[in-house]
Amino acid sequence: MDRRALPRLAAPAVAALLAVTTACTGGPVQGRPGAAGLRDPYFPKAGNGGYQVEHYALDLDYDPADGVLHGTAVITAHAEQGLSSFNLDLSGLRVEDVSVDGEAARFNRTGNELTVRPADDLKKGQVFRTEVGYSGRPRALTDADGSKEGWIAGEDGAVGVGEPVGSMTWFPGNHHPSDKAAYDITINVPHGYEAVSNGELKSRVEVADGRTQFAWHNPEPMASYLATAVVGPYKVTTGRTPSGVALYNAVSPQEAAASESSLARQSEMLEWGGRRFGPYPFGTAGAVVLPAGTLDYALETQTKPVYPGAPGDEALVLHELAHQWFGNSVSPKTWKDMWLNEGFATYAEWLWDEDHGGPTAQEHFDALLSGDTDVDAAAESDWAAFPPADPPGPEDISASPVYQRGAMVLHRIRQEVGDEKFFALVRGWATDHRHGNASTADFTAYAQERTGHDLEKVWDVWLYGEARPK
C-alpha cells in the first residue's frame, strides 16, 4: 500500500536521463513522474500516484522445500496523467526484468519502491501493461502493532497476507486500498500440495517436473491487502449455499476436527447476511484454516478468510464473513477509515446474537458501557481510549475503539432513527457502494441523507469525541 517518490538524482544524471528520454520519444518529455505515495494518514508511502490498476495477472511458483518464490506479475493499468515514470511497491525480492507494453523498460530500486521508466512516455488515459519478473525468498514485515504480515513461511507451506502493506512482500503493485482491481493468480507447487487464492478455482492441472498448477480467478474489484496465496497439504471440501454461492474450504489436516463445528454454519451465515445486508457481493466464499501458530490473527482475505488455526467460535467466522460486505466490497478510502470495516463487522456479531437467541445489540451496547464481561467479553477492553474515526497512529487501527466503539456508533444511529430506517441504511450503504471505496465523511453524509435525521451529536460524541461517551 505504499506510494513512493523517485530518488533524487545528481544534476549530470538528470541531464543524461532527459537526453535518453528525449531520444526515446523523439521530442521533449510529455509526462511527469507518478507520485511515489498517496499520503495516507497512517501509511503515507503506501500506494503510488498517476495510475489506477485494472487487473493483476500473477504467475507464482513456490516450493516449500527451499522457500524460493518465482513470480511474474502482469499489471494492466490506466494512466491518470501523462507519465514519464511510475512506481510499484515491492519489498525485498530480486527484480529480473521489466517491460511496458512489450518493450523493455529501465527500472531501479529504492527501499520498497520499484521505479519504472517506460521507453515512451505514457499518455493520460492510456491503458498500459507492465510485466515484472522477480524471485527470491520473501520476508515478512512487522506491523506497527508488532504483528507479522506479508509472506509467512511455515514448516510445510506458506501464506501471503497483506493488511495493511504486506502484499508488497510477494508481488509488485499499487498497494493501497483505494486502488482495487480484478485478479488472476496462478500458483505452481510440488505435487501433493494445495494452492489456494481468492475467487474461483478455474483449473487444477498436473504440469511438468511433478508439479501442480492452480489457476484462481477473482473478477470483482479487490484491494491488494485482501489478496492471498496459501500453499500446504490442506484438506479441501466444497459446497454451495441455497442461494448459489460456491463454498471452498481448505483446512490444515491437524485443524480439521477442531474446525468442523465453527465452519459448519458458513452457509447459514451467508444467507442471513444476504437478508440483513443485501445480496452477498461475490460469487464464492469459504475459509482457509492454517496450522495453529502460523499467524496471530484472522484476516478477511476476499472470498476466503484466513484463520490462524481452528476458529475458536462461530463469532469469529461470522465477523470475517461480514467483512465480505464491509471492508471487502465496500473498502476504505484510507486506513483512517478502518472503523467502517471493523465497526460494521463487530455490529454484525451483535445482530447475529440478537437473531439467534443470544444477547441483543442493546445488551452488548449496555455491557460495554457498564463493563459487564458476562454479556460481552470485550467490555473489559479500553474501548473508549480514542475516537474510532481518529486513531492516534498506525499501531492503533486495529485497537478496541475501532471495533467496539465503532459498533457502538452504529447502535447509536439505530437508537436515534429506529429499526426500519437503520436497517434500510445498512442495506443501502452496502448496495450503493458495492465494490467501491468510501470514507468516514461519505458515511456520515450518507447516513444523514438516507435516514433524514440530524446525527451530528452522534458524530461529535461517539465517532469523534475524545471523552468517554455515556
mmCIF file of C-alpha atoms in Angstrom, residues 47-429:
data_model
loop_
_atom_site.group_PDB
_atom_site.id
_atom_site.type_symbol
_atom_site.label_atom_id
_atom_site.label_comp_id
_atom_site.label_asym_id
_atom_site.label_seq_id
_atom_site.Cartn_x
_atom_site.Cartn_y
_atom_site.Cartn_z
ATOM 1 C CA GLY A 47 0.468 3.076 -2.994
ATOM 2 C CA ASN A 48 1.504 5.142 -5.972
ATOM 3 C CA GLY A 49 0.023 8.028 -7.899
ATOM 4 C CA GLY A 50 -0.573 8.671 -11.582
ATOM 5 C CA TYR A 51 -2.410 5.479 -12.467
ATOM 6 C CA GLN A 52 -5.105 3.036 -11.391
ATOM 7 C CA VAL A 53 -4.718 -0.709 -11.797
ATOM 8 C CA GLU A 54 -7.448 -2.573 -13.651
ATOM 9 C CA HIS A 55 -6.116 -6.133 -13.449
ATOM 10 C CA TYR A 56 -3.313 -8.202 -11.917
ATOM 11 C CA ALA A 57 -2.193 -11.462 -13.505
ATOM 12 C CA LEU A 58 0.212 -13.172 -11.096
ATOM 13 C CA ASP A 59 2.061 -16.328 -12.086
ATOM 14 C CA LEU A 60 3.763 -17.748 -8.993
ATOM 15 C CA ASP A 61 5.976 -20.778 -8.443
ATOM 16 C CA TYR A 62 6.771 -21.837 -4.893
ATOM 17 C CA ASP A 63 8.478 -24.826 -3.315
ATOM 18 C CA PRO A 64 8.242 -25.084 0.489
ATOM 19 C CA ALA A 65 11.452 -27.119 0.484
ATOM 20 C CA ASP A 66 13.656 -24.135 -0.363
ATOM 21 C CA GLY A 67 11.294 -21.213 0.319
ATOM 22 C CA VAL A 68 12.057 -19.520 -3.011
ATOM 23 C CA LEU A 69 9.256 -17.689 -4.800
ATOM 24 C CA HIS A 70 9.467 -17.134 -8.554
ATOM 25 C CA GLY A 71 6.942 -14.696 -9.925
ATOM 26 C CA THR A 72 5.759 -12.862 -12.997
ATOM 27 C CA ALA A 73 3.305 -10.017 -12.475
ATOM 28 C CA VAL A 74 1.418 -8.553 -15.422
ATOM 29 C CA ILE A 75 -0.259 -5.346 -14.296
ATOM 30 C CA THR A 76 -2.813 -3.675 -16.557
ATOM 31 C CA ALA A 77 -3.387 -0.068 -15.541
ATOM 32 C CA HIS A 78 -4.956 3.194 -16.658
ATOM 33 C CA ALA A 79 -2.794 6.327 -16.717
ATOM 34 C CA GLU A 80 -4.476 9.189 -14.884
ATOM 35 C CA GLN A 81 -1.840 11.653 -16.098
ATOM 36 C CA GLY A 82 0.973 11.735 -18.595
ATOM 37 C CA LEU A 83 3.698 9.527 -17.112
ATOM 38 C CA SER A 84 7.417 9.647 -17.737
ATOM 39 C CA SER A 85 7.849 7.131 -14.912
ATOM 40 C CA PHE A 86 5.770 5.411 -12.265
ATOM 41 C CA ASN A 87 6.318 3.376 -9.115
ATOM 42 C CA LEU A 88 5.301 -0.045 -7.896
ATOM 43 C CA ASP A 89 5.529 -1.140 -4.266
ATOM 44 C CA LEU A 90 7.778 -4.166 -3.750
ATOM 45 C CA SER A 91 9.609 -5.214 -0.591
ATOM 46 C CA GLY A 92 12.686 -7.415 -0.938
ATOM 47 C CA LEU A 93 12.843 -9.927 -3.805
ATOM 48 C CA ARG A 94 15.077 -9.549 -6.841
ATOM 49 C CA VAL A 95 13.660 -7.871 -9.942
ATOM 50 C CA GLU A 96 14.956 -9.595 -13.048
ATOM 51 C CA ASP A 97 13.253 -7.736 -15.877
ATOM 52 C CA VAL A 98 10.553 -5.144 -16.516
ATOM 53 C CA SER A 99 8.685 -4.280 -19.692
ATOM 54 C CA VAL A 100 5.894 -1.851 -20.519
ATOM 55 C CA ASP A 101 3.620 -2.697 -23.438
ATOM 56 C CA GLY A 102 6.105 -5.310 -24.602
ATOM 57 C CA GLU A 103 9.154 -3.015 -24.659
ATOM 58 C CA ALA A 104 11.983 -3.304 -22.148
ATOM 59 C CA ALA A 105 11.812 -0.574 -19.511
ATOM 60 C CA ARG A 106 14.518 0.838 -17.307
ATOM 61 C CA PHE A 107 13.986 0.414 -13.583
ATOM 62 C CA ASN A 108 15.654 0.973 -10.245
ATOM 63 C CA ARG A 109 15.014 0.079 -6.600
ATOM 64 C CA THR A 110 14.961 2.407 -3.596
ATOM 65 C CA GLY A 111 13.711 0.876 -0.385
ATOM 66 C CA ASN A 112 10.289 -0.606 -1.107
ATOM 67 C CA GLU A 113 9.940 1.328 -4.354
ATOM 68 C CA LEU A 114 10.366 -0.092 -7.832
ATOM 69 C CA THR A 115 10.586 2.880 -10.199
ATOM 70 C CA VAL A 116 9.791 2.062 -13.830
ATOM 71 C CA ARG A 117 10.713 4.292 -16.777
ATOM 72 C CA PRO A 118 8.965 3.116 -19.947
ATOM 73 C CA ALA A 119 10.666 3.506 -23.308
ATOM 74 C CA ASP A 120 7.989 6.004 -24.320
ATOM 75 C CA ASP A 121 6.023 8.376 -22.143
ATOM 76 C CA LEU A 122 2.533 7.185 -21.312
ATOM 77 C CA LYS A 123 -0.324 9.470 -22.300
ATOM 78 C CA LYS A 124 -3.142 10.459 -19.975
ATOM 79 C CA GLY A 125 -5.963 7.964 -20.396
ATOM 80 C CA GLN A 126 -3.713 5.297 -21.890
ATOM 81 C CA VAL A 127 -4.206 1.704 -20.793
ATOM 82 C CA PHE A 128 -0.778 0.109 -20.418
ATOM 83 C CA ARG A 129 0.589 -3.266 -19.396
ATOM 84 C CA THR A 130 3.631 -3.672 -17.163
ATOM 85 C CA GLU A 131 5.319 -7.054 -16.781
ATOM 86 C CA VAL A 132 7.730 -7.689 -13.911
ATOM 87 C CA GLY A 133 9.780 -10.856 -13.443
ATOM 88 C CA TYR A 134 11.065 -11.383 -9.914
ATOM 89 C CA SER A 135 12.257 -14.039 -7.479
ATOM 90 C CA GLY A 136 13.732 -14.621 -4.035
ATOM 91 C CA ARG A 137 12.844 -15.653 -0.517
ATOM 92 C CA PRO A 138 10.065 -13.311 0.622
ATOM 93 C CA ARG A 139 10.456 -11.754 4.039
ATOM 94 C CA ALA A 140 7.606 -10.957 6.389
ATOM 95 C CA LEU A 141 7.096 -7.419 7.703
ATOM 96 C CA THR A 142 6.473 -6.385 11.291
ATOM 97 C CA ASP A 143 3.491 -4.070 11.715
ATOM 98 C CA ALA A 144 3.443 -1.013 13.944
ATOM 99 C CA ASP A 145 1.487 -3.080 16.485
ATOM 100 C CA GLY A 146 4.122 -5.836 16.454
ATOM 101 C CA SER A 147 2.230 -8.442 14.396
ATOM 102 C CA LYS A 148 3.669 -10.132 11.308
ATOM 103 C CA GLU A 149 2.292 -9.792 7.798
ATOM 104 C CA GLY A 150 3.324 -10.458 4.233
ATOM 105 C CA TRP A 151 4.645 -13.822 3.080
ATOM 106 C CA ILE A 152 4.767 -16.125 6.107
ATOM 107 C CA ALA A 153 6.627 -19.393 5.551
ATOM 108 C CA GLY A 154 5.829 -22.374 7.764
ATOM 109 C CA GLU A 155 7.296 -25.825 8.209
ATOM 110 C CA ASP A 156 5.365 -27.258 5.270
ATOM 111 C CA GLY A 157 3.885 -24.369 3.317
ATOM 112 C CA ALA A 158 3.317 -20.638 3.314
ATOM 113 C CA VAL A 159 0.621 -17.968 3.364
ATOM 114 C CA GLY A 160 0.563 -14.488 1.866
ATOM 115 C CA VAL A 161 -1.455 -11.926 3.860
ATOM 116 C CA GLY A 162 -1.403 -8.199 3.361
ATOM 117 C CA GLU A 163 -3.106 -5.962 5.908
ATOM 118 C CA PRO A 164 -2.049 -3.209 5.779
ATOM 119 C CA VAL A 165 1.007 -3.300 3.438
ATOM 120 C CA GLY A 166 2.287 -6.879 3.469
ATOM 121 C CA SER A 167 1.211 -7.806 -0.057
ATOM 122 C CA MET A 168 4.239 -5.947 -1.383
ATOM 123 C CA THR A 169 6.419 -8.755 0.036
ATOM 124 C CA TRP A 170 5.129 -11.213 -2.585
ATOM 125 C CA PHE A 171 4.050 -9.198 -5.625
ATOM 126 C CA PRO A 172 4.685 -5.722 -7.037
ATOM 127 C CA GLY A 173 1.670 -3.440 -7.183
ATOM 128 C CA ASN A 174 -0.198 -0.350 -6.173
ATOM 129 C CA HIS A 175 -0.630 -1.378 -2.561
ATOM 130 C CA HIS A 176 -3.252 0.924 -1.113
ATOM 131 C CA PRO A 177 -6.934 0.049 -0.528
ATOM 132 C CA SER A 178 -8.085 2.930 -2.731
ATOM 133 C CA ASP A 179 -6.812 1.100 -5.845
ATOM 134 C CA LYS A 180 -8.931 -2.014 -6.378
ATOM 135 C CA ALA A 181 -8.564 -4.387 -9.320
ATOM 136 C CA ALA A 182 -9.541 -7.793 -10.662
ATOM 137 C CA TYR A 183 -7.061 -10.656 -10.150
ATOM 138 C CA ASP A 184 -5.986 -13.867 -11.823
ATOM 139 C CA ILE A 185 -3.499 -15.774 -9.663
ATOM 140 C CA THR A 186 -1.789 -18.926 -10.907
ATOM 141 C CA ILE A 187 0.296 -20.896 -8.411
ATOM 142 C CA ASN A 188 2.633 -23.785 -9.246
ATOM 143 C CA VAL A 189 3.524 -26.087 -6.342
ATOM 144 C CA PRO A 190 5.006 -29.569 -5.870
ATOM 145 C CA HIS A 191 2.625 -32.481 -6.335
ATOM 146 C CA GLY A 192 0.763 -33.245 -3.120
ATOM 147 C CA TYR A 193 0.332 -29.622 -2.094
ATOM 148 C CA GLU A 194 -2.766 -27.463 -2.430
ATOM 149 C CA ALA A 195 -2.540 -23.841 -3.562
ATOM 150 C CA VAL A 196 -5.437 -21.588 -2.596
ATOM 151 C CA SER A 197 -6.218 -17.997 -3.551
ATOM 152 C CA ASN A 198 -9.123 -15.603 -3.978
ATOM 153 C CA GLY A 199 -12.210 -16.220 -6.066
ATOM 154 C CA GLU A 200 -12.956 -19.305 -8.131
ATOM 155 C CA LEU A 201 -10.642 -22.192 -8.915
ATOM 156 C CA LYS A 202 -10.722 -22.273 -12.713
ATOM 157 C CA SER A 203 -8.332 -25.181 -13.200
ATOM 158 C CA ARG A 204 -6.058 -27.633 -11.426
ATOM 159 C CA VAL A 205 -3.574 -29.221 -13.813
ATOM 160 C CA GLU A 206 -0.644 -31.585 -13.409
ATOM 161 C CA VAL A 207 2.310 -29.992 -15.189
ATOM 162 C CA ALA A 208 5.948 -30.939 -15.787
ATOM 163 C CA ASP A 209 8.506 -31.913 -13.139
ATOM 164 C CA GLY A 210 5.988 -33.305 -10.673
ATOM 165 C CA ARG A 211 4.180 -30.032 -10.095
ATOM 166 C CA THR A 212 0.552 -28.950 -9.976
ATOM 167 C CA GLN A 213 -0.764 -25.653 -11.307
ATOM 168 C CA PHE A 214 -3.762 -23.988 -9.678
ATOM 169 C CA ALA A 215 -5.443 -21.106 -11.553
ATOM 170 C CA TRP A 216 -7.664 -18.774 -9.497
ATOM 171 C CA HIS A 217 -9.930 -16.063 -10.902
ATOM 172 C CA ASN A 218 -11.277 -13.139 -8.850
ATOM 173 C CA PRO A 219 -13.309 -10.923 -11.210
ATOM 174 C CA GLU A 220 -14.655 -8.458 -8.650
ATOM 175 C CA PRO A 221 -12.541 -5.452 -7.599
ATOM 176 C CA MET A 222 -10.223 -6.283 -4.716
ATOM 177 C CA ALA A 223 -7.868 -4.190 -2.611
ATOM 178 C CA SER A 224 -4.402 -5.733 -2.653
ATOM 179 C CA TYR A 225 -4.314 -6.200 1.127
ATOM 180 C CA LEU A 226 -7.128 -8.735 0.686
ATOM 181 C CA ALA A 227 -5.220 -10.875 -1.802
ATOM 182 C CA THR A 228 -3.869 -14.188 -0.569
ATOM 183 C CA ALA A 229 -1.870 -17.173 -1.727
ATOM 184 C CA VAL A 230 -1.746 -20.249 0.500
ATOM 185 C CA VAL A 231 0.400 -23.340 -0.078
ATOM 186 C CA GLY A 232 0.291 -26.504 2.003
ATOM 187 C CA PRO A 233 -1.090 -30.034 2.376
ATOM 188 C CA TYR A 234 -4.646 -28.862 3.024
ATOM 189 C CA LYS A 235 -7.852 -30.869 3.149
ATOM 190 C CA VAL A 236 -10.310 -29.319 0.683
ATOM 191 C CA THR A 237 -14.101 -29.505 0.838
ATOM 192 C CA THR A 238 -16.597 -27.762 -1.424
ATOM 193 C CA GLY A 239 -20.291 -26.973 -1.392
ATOM 194 C CA ARG A 240 -22.882 -24.388 -2.296
ATOM 195 C CA THR A 241 -25.285 -22.182 -0.334
ATOM 196 C CA PRO A 242 -29.042 -22.295 -1.032
ATOM 197 C CA SER A 243 -28.707 -19.013 -2.951
ATOM 198 C CA GLY A 244 -25.943 -20.432 -5.158
ATOM 199 C CA VAL A 245 -22.706 -19.122 -3.625
ATOM 200 C CA ALA A 246 -19.904 -21.657 -4.123
ATOM 201 C CA LEU A 247 -18.079 -22.685 -0.916
ATOM 202 C CA TYR A 248 -14.416 -23.747 -0.852
ATOM 203 C CA ASN A 249 -12.769 -24.617 2.457
ATOM 204 C CA ALA A 250 -9.099 -25.557 2.782
ATOM 205 C CA VAL A 251 -8.242 -26.796 6.261
ATOM 206 C CA SER A 252 -4.929 -27.908 7.687
ATOM 207 C CA PRO A 253 -5.354 -31.633 8.475
ATOM 208 C CA GLN A 254 -4.357 -31.184 12.122
ATOM 209 C CA GLU A 255 -7.034 -28.486 12.495
ATOM 210 C CA ALA A 256 -9.844 -30.338 10.679
ATOM 211 C CA ALA A 257 -11.628 -31.862 13.668
ATOM 212 C CA ALA A 258 -11.489 -28.685 15.764
ATOM 213 C CA SER A 259 -12.708 -26.542 12.835
ATOM 214 C CA GLU A 260 -15.730 -28.618 11.925
ATOM 215 C CA SER A 261 -18.295 -27.042 14.242
ATOM 216 C CA SER A 262 -17.165 -23.425 13.766
ATOM 217 C CA LEU A 263 -17.250 -23.711 9.961
ATOM 218 C CA ALA A 264 -20.479 -25.713 9.825
ATOM 219 C CA ARG A 265 -22.727 -22.634 9.767
ATOM 220 C CA GLN A 266 -20.974 -20.702 6.988
ATOM 221 C CA SER A 267 -23.821 -21.288 4.551
ATOM 222 C CA GLU A 268 -26.417 -20.213 7.114
ATOM 223 C CA MET A 269 -24.370 -17.102 7.953
ATOM 224 C CA LEU A 270 -24.088 -16.087 4.313
ATOM 225 C CA GLU A 271 -27.833 -16.480 3.778
ATOM 226 C CA TRP A 272 -28.504 -14.471 6.929
ATOM 227 C CA GLY A 273 -26.086 -11.771 5.799
ATOM 228 C CA GLY A 274 -27.891 -11.562 2.471
ATOM 229 C CA ARG A 275 -31.120 -10.792 4.289
ATOM 230 C CA ARG A 276 -29.554 -8.278 6.658
ATOM 231 C CA PHE A 277 -27.066 -6.513 4.379
ATOM 232 C CA GLY A 278 -28.237 -7.242 0.855
ATOM 233 C CA PRO A 279 -27.024 -9.863 -1.649
ATOM 234 C CA TYR A 280 -23.630 -11.422 -0.987
ATOM 235 C CA PRO A 281 -21.231 -9.363 -3.137
ATOM 236 C CA PHE A 282 -19.089 -12.210 -4.547
ATOM 237 C CA GLY A 283 -19.607 -15.473 -6.387
ATOM 238 C CA THR A 284 -17.596 -17.610 -3.978
ATOM 239 C CA ALA A 285 -16.937 -17.889 -0.250
ATOM 240 C CA GLY A 286 -15.111 -20.187 2.120
ATOM 241 C CA ALA A 287 -12.195 -20.381 4.515
ATOM 242 C CA VAL A 288 -8.546 -21.278 4.895
ATOM 243 C CA VAL A 289 -7.604 -22.721 8.281
ATOM 244 C CA LEU A 290 -3.842 -22.541 8.758
ATOM 245 C CA PRO A 291 -1.763 -24.738 11.033
ATOM 246 C CA ALA A 292 -2.021 -23.326 14.552
ATOM 247 C CA GLY A 293 0.681 -20.770 15.260
ATOM 248 C CA THR A 294 1.227 -19.663 11.656
ATOM 249 C CA LEU A 295 -0.370 -16.273 12.385
ATOM 250 C CA ASP A 296 -1.607 -14.465 15.480
ATOM 251 C CA TYR A 297 -4.803 -13.161 13.882
ATOM 252 C CA ALA A 298 -7.579 -13.964 11.411
ATOM 253 C CA LEU A 299 -7.892 -11.899 8.249
ATOM 254 C CA GLU A 300 -10.856 -11.308 5.940
ATOM 255 C CA THR A 301 -8.979 -12.126 2.716
ATOM 256 C CA GLN A 302 -11.510 -11.721 -0.079
ATOM 257 C CA THR A 303 -13.883 -14.689 -0.518
ATOM 258 C CA LYS A 304 -11.724 -16.935 1.731
ATOM 259 C CA PRO A 305 -10.927 -15.590 5.193
ATOM 260 C CA VAL A 306 -7.719 -16.952 6.708
ATOM 261 C CA TYR A 307 -7.808 -18.304 10.259
ATOM 262 C CA PRO A 308 -4.726 -18.896 12.476
ATOM 263 C CA GLY A 309 -5.730 -22.405 13.428
ATOM 264 C CA ALA A 310 -9.243 -23.683 14.116
ATOM 265 C CA PRO A 311 -11.629 -20.733 14.692
ATOM 266 C CA GLY A 312 -12.361 -20.629 18.404
ATOM 267 C CA ASP A 313 -16.055 -19.957 17.966
ATOM 268 C CA GLU A 314 -18.641 -19.126 15.331
ATOM 269 C CA ALA A 315 -18.498 -15.407 16.215
ATOM 270 C CA LEU A 316 -15.073 -15.156 14.563
ATOM 271 C CA VAL A 317 -16.365 -16.849 11.415
ATOM 272 C CA LEU A 318 -19.376 -14.516 11.348
ATOM 273 C CA HIS A 319 -17.095 -11.495 11.805
ATOM 274 C CA GLU A 320 -14.842 -12.409 8.863
ATOM 275 C CA LEU A 321 -17.802 -13.241 6.621
ATOM 276 C CA ALA A 322 -19.433 -9.893 7.469
ATOM 277 C CA HIS A 323 -16.256 -8.233 6.218
ATOM 278 C CA GLN A 324 -17.033 -9.510 2.742
ATOM 279 C CA TRP A 325 -19.728 -6.824 2.649
ATOM 280 C CA PHE A 326 -17.992 -4.285 4.897
ATOM 281 C CA GLY A 327 -14.315 -3.864 4.107
ATOM 282 C CA ASN A 328 -14.022 -6.082 1.035
ATOM 283 C CA SER A 329 -16.913 -4.963 -1.172
ATOM 284 C CA VAL A 330 -17.154 -1.519 0.451
ATOM 285 C CA SER A 331 -13.480 -0.781 1.094
ATOM 286 C CA PRO A 332 -11.921 2.125 2.988
ATOM 287 C CA LYS A 333 -10.544 5.093 1.068
ATOM 288 C CA THR A 334 -7.716 5.407 3.599
ATOM 289 C CA TRP A 335 -6.530 3.456 6.615
ATOM 290 C CA LYS A 336 -8.091 6.111 8.815
ATOM 291 C CA ASP A 337 -11.478 4.717 7.773
ATOM 292 C CA MET A 338 -10.853 1.296 9.344
ATOM 293 C CA TRP A 339 -13.756 1.641 11.768
ATOM 294 C CA LEU A 340 -16.078 1.262 8.779
ATOM 295 C CA ASN A 341 -14.609 -2.228 8.337
ATOM 296 C CA GLU A 342 -14.375 -3.321 11.946
ATOM 297 C CA GLY A 343 -17.304 -1.445 13.453
ATOM 298 C CA PHE A 344 -19.715 -2.981 10.934
ATOM 299 C CA ALA A 345 -18.239 -6.480 11.314
ATOM 300 C CA THR A 346 -18.465 -6.236 15.116
ATOM 301 C CA TYR A 347 -22.033 -4.974 14.926
ATOM 302 C CA ALA A 348 -22.817 -7.908 12.627
ATOM 303 C CA GLU A 349 -21.758 -10.193 15.508
ATOM 304 C CA TRP A 350 -24.248 -8.396 17.771
ATOM 305 C CA LEU A 351 -27.026 -8.739 15.196
ATOM 306 C CA TRP A 352 -26.285 -12.445 14.743
ATOM 307 C CA ASP A 353 -26.567 -12.923 18.501
ATOM 308 C CA GLU A 354 -29.776 -10.913 18.554
ATOM 309 C CA ASP A 355 -31.331 -13.046 15.822
ATOM 310 C CA HIS A 356 -30.154 -16.394 17.261
ATOM 311 C CA GLY A 357 -31.115 -16.331 20.922
ATOM 312 C CA GLY A 358 -28.070 -14.539 22.312
ATOM 313 C CA PRO A 359 -27.721 -11.070 23.823
ATOM 314 C CA THR A 360 -29.402 -8.309 21.861
ATOM 315 C CA ALA A 361 -27.402 -5.500 20.299
ATOM 316 C CA GLN A 362 -28.742 -3.247 23.066
ATOM 317 C CA GLU A 363 -27.441 -5.680 25.678
ATOM 318 C CA HIS A 364 -23.992 -5.715 24.045
ATOM 319 C CA PHE A 365 -24.038 -1.904 23.995
ATOM 320 C CA ASP A 366 -25.075 -1.684 27.651
ATOM 321 C CA ALA A 367 -22.484 -4.288 28.667
ATOM 322 C CA LEU A 368 -19.671 -2.227 27.182
ATOM 323 C CA LEU A 369 -20.917 0.880 28.979
ATOM 324 C CA SER A 370 -21.187 -0.914 32.319
ATOM 325 C CA GLY A 371 -18.176 -3.236 31.984
ATOM 326 C CA ASP A 372 -20.303 -6.408 32.093
ATOM 327 C CA THR A 373 -17.975 -9.103 30.745
ATOM 328 C CA ASP A 374 -20.601 -11.813 31.326
ATOM 329 C CA VAL A 375 -22.550 -10.409 28.364
ATOM 330 C CA ASP A 376 -19.619 -9.232 26.235
ATOM 331 C CA ALA A 377 -16.009 -10.195 26.957
ATOM 332 C CA ALA A 378 -14.823 -7.036 25.173
ATOM 333 C CA ALA A 379 -16.345 -4.957 27.970
ATOM 334 C CA GLU A 380 -13.011 -5.130 29.793
ATOM 335 C CA SER A 381 -11.205 -3.571 26.823
ATOM 336 C CA ASP A 382 -10.292 0.097 26.667
ATOM 337 C CA TRP A 383 -12.954 0.736 24.013
ATOM 338 C CA ALA A 384 -13.086 4.472 24.780
ATOM 339 C CA ALA A 385 -9.326 5.123 24.569
ATOM 340 C CA PHE A 386 -9.708 7.255 21.446
ATOM 341 C CA PRO A 387 -12.410 8.164 18.915
ATOM 342 C CA PRO A 388 -12.826 5.390 16.320
ATOM 343 C CA ALA A 389 -12.599 7.806 13.395
ATOM 344 C CA ASP A 390 -9.276 9.201 14.616
ATOM 345 C CA PRO A 391 -6.831 6.527 15.867
ATOM 346 C CA PRO A 392 -3.663 8.136 17.274
ATOM 347 C CA GLY A 393 -1.309 6.205 14.976
ATOM 348 C CA PRO A 394 -0.868 3.204 12.678
ATOM 349 C CA GLU A 395 -0.393 0.885 15.659
ATOM 350 C CA ASP A 396 -3.967 1.718 16.746
ATOM 351 C CA ILE A 397 -6.002 0.990 13.618
ATOM 352 C CA SER A 398 -6.857 -2.488 14.922
ATOM 353 C CA ALA A 399 -7.390 -1.486 18.545
ATOM 354 C CA SER A 400 -10.596 -1.922 20.537
ATOM 355 C CA PRO A 401 -12.141 1.538 19.896
ATOM 356 C CA VAL A 402 -12.112 0.825 16.146
ATOM 357 C CA TYR A 403 -14.077 -2.397 16.755
ATOM 358 C CA GLN A 404 -16.251 -1.964 19.843
ATOM 359 C CA ARG A 405 -16.790 1.783 19.843
ATOM 360 C CA GLY A 406 -17.232 1.609 16.072
ATOM 361 C CA ALA A 407 -20.101 -0.827 16.632
ATOM 362 C CA MET A 408 -21.490 1.451 19.337
ATOM 363 C CA VAL A 409 -21.606 4.317 16.821
ATOM 364 C CA LEU A 410 -23.826 2.178 14.627
ATOM 365 C CA HIS A 411 -26.063 1.257 17.539
ATOM 366 C CA ARG A 412 -26.438 4.915 18.498
ATOM 367 C CA ILE A 413 -27.655 5.594 14.954
ATOM 368 C CA ARG A 414 -30.162 2.764 15.372
ATOM 369 C CA GLN A 415 -31.351 4.271 18.665
ATOM 370 C CA GLU A 416 -31.811 7.662 17.020
ATOM 371 C CA VAL A 417 -33.594 6.619 13.821
ATOM 372 C CA GLY A 418 -35.361 3.351 14.710
ATOM 373 C CA ASP A 419 -35.027 -0.120 13.238
ATOM 374 C CA GLU A 420 -36.775 0.447 9.921
ATOM 375 C CA LYS A 421 -34.584 3.357 8.857
ATOM 376 C CA PHE A 422 -31.449 1.854 10.375
ATOM 377 C CA PHE A 423 -31.612 -1.436 8.510
ATOM 378 C CA ALA A 424 -32.550 0.370 5.302
ATOM 379 C CA LEU A 425 -29.411 2.473 5.854
ATOM 380 C CA VAL A 426 -27.198 -0.589 6.336
ATOM 381 C CA ARG A 427 -28.525 -2.351 3.243
ATOM 382 C CA GLY A 428 -28.372 0.841 1.205
ATOM 383 C CA TRP A 429 -24.783 1.547 2.238
#
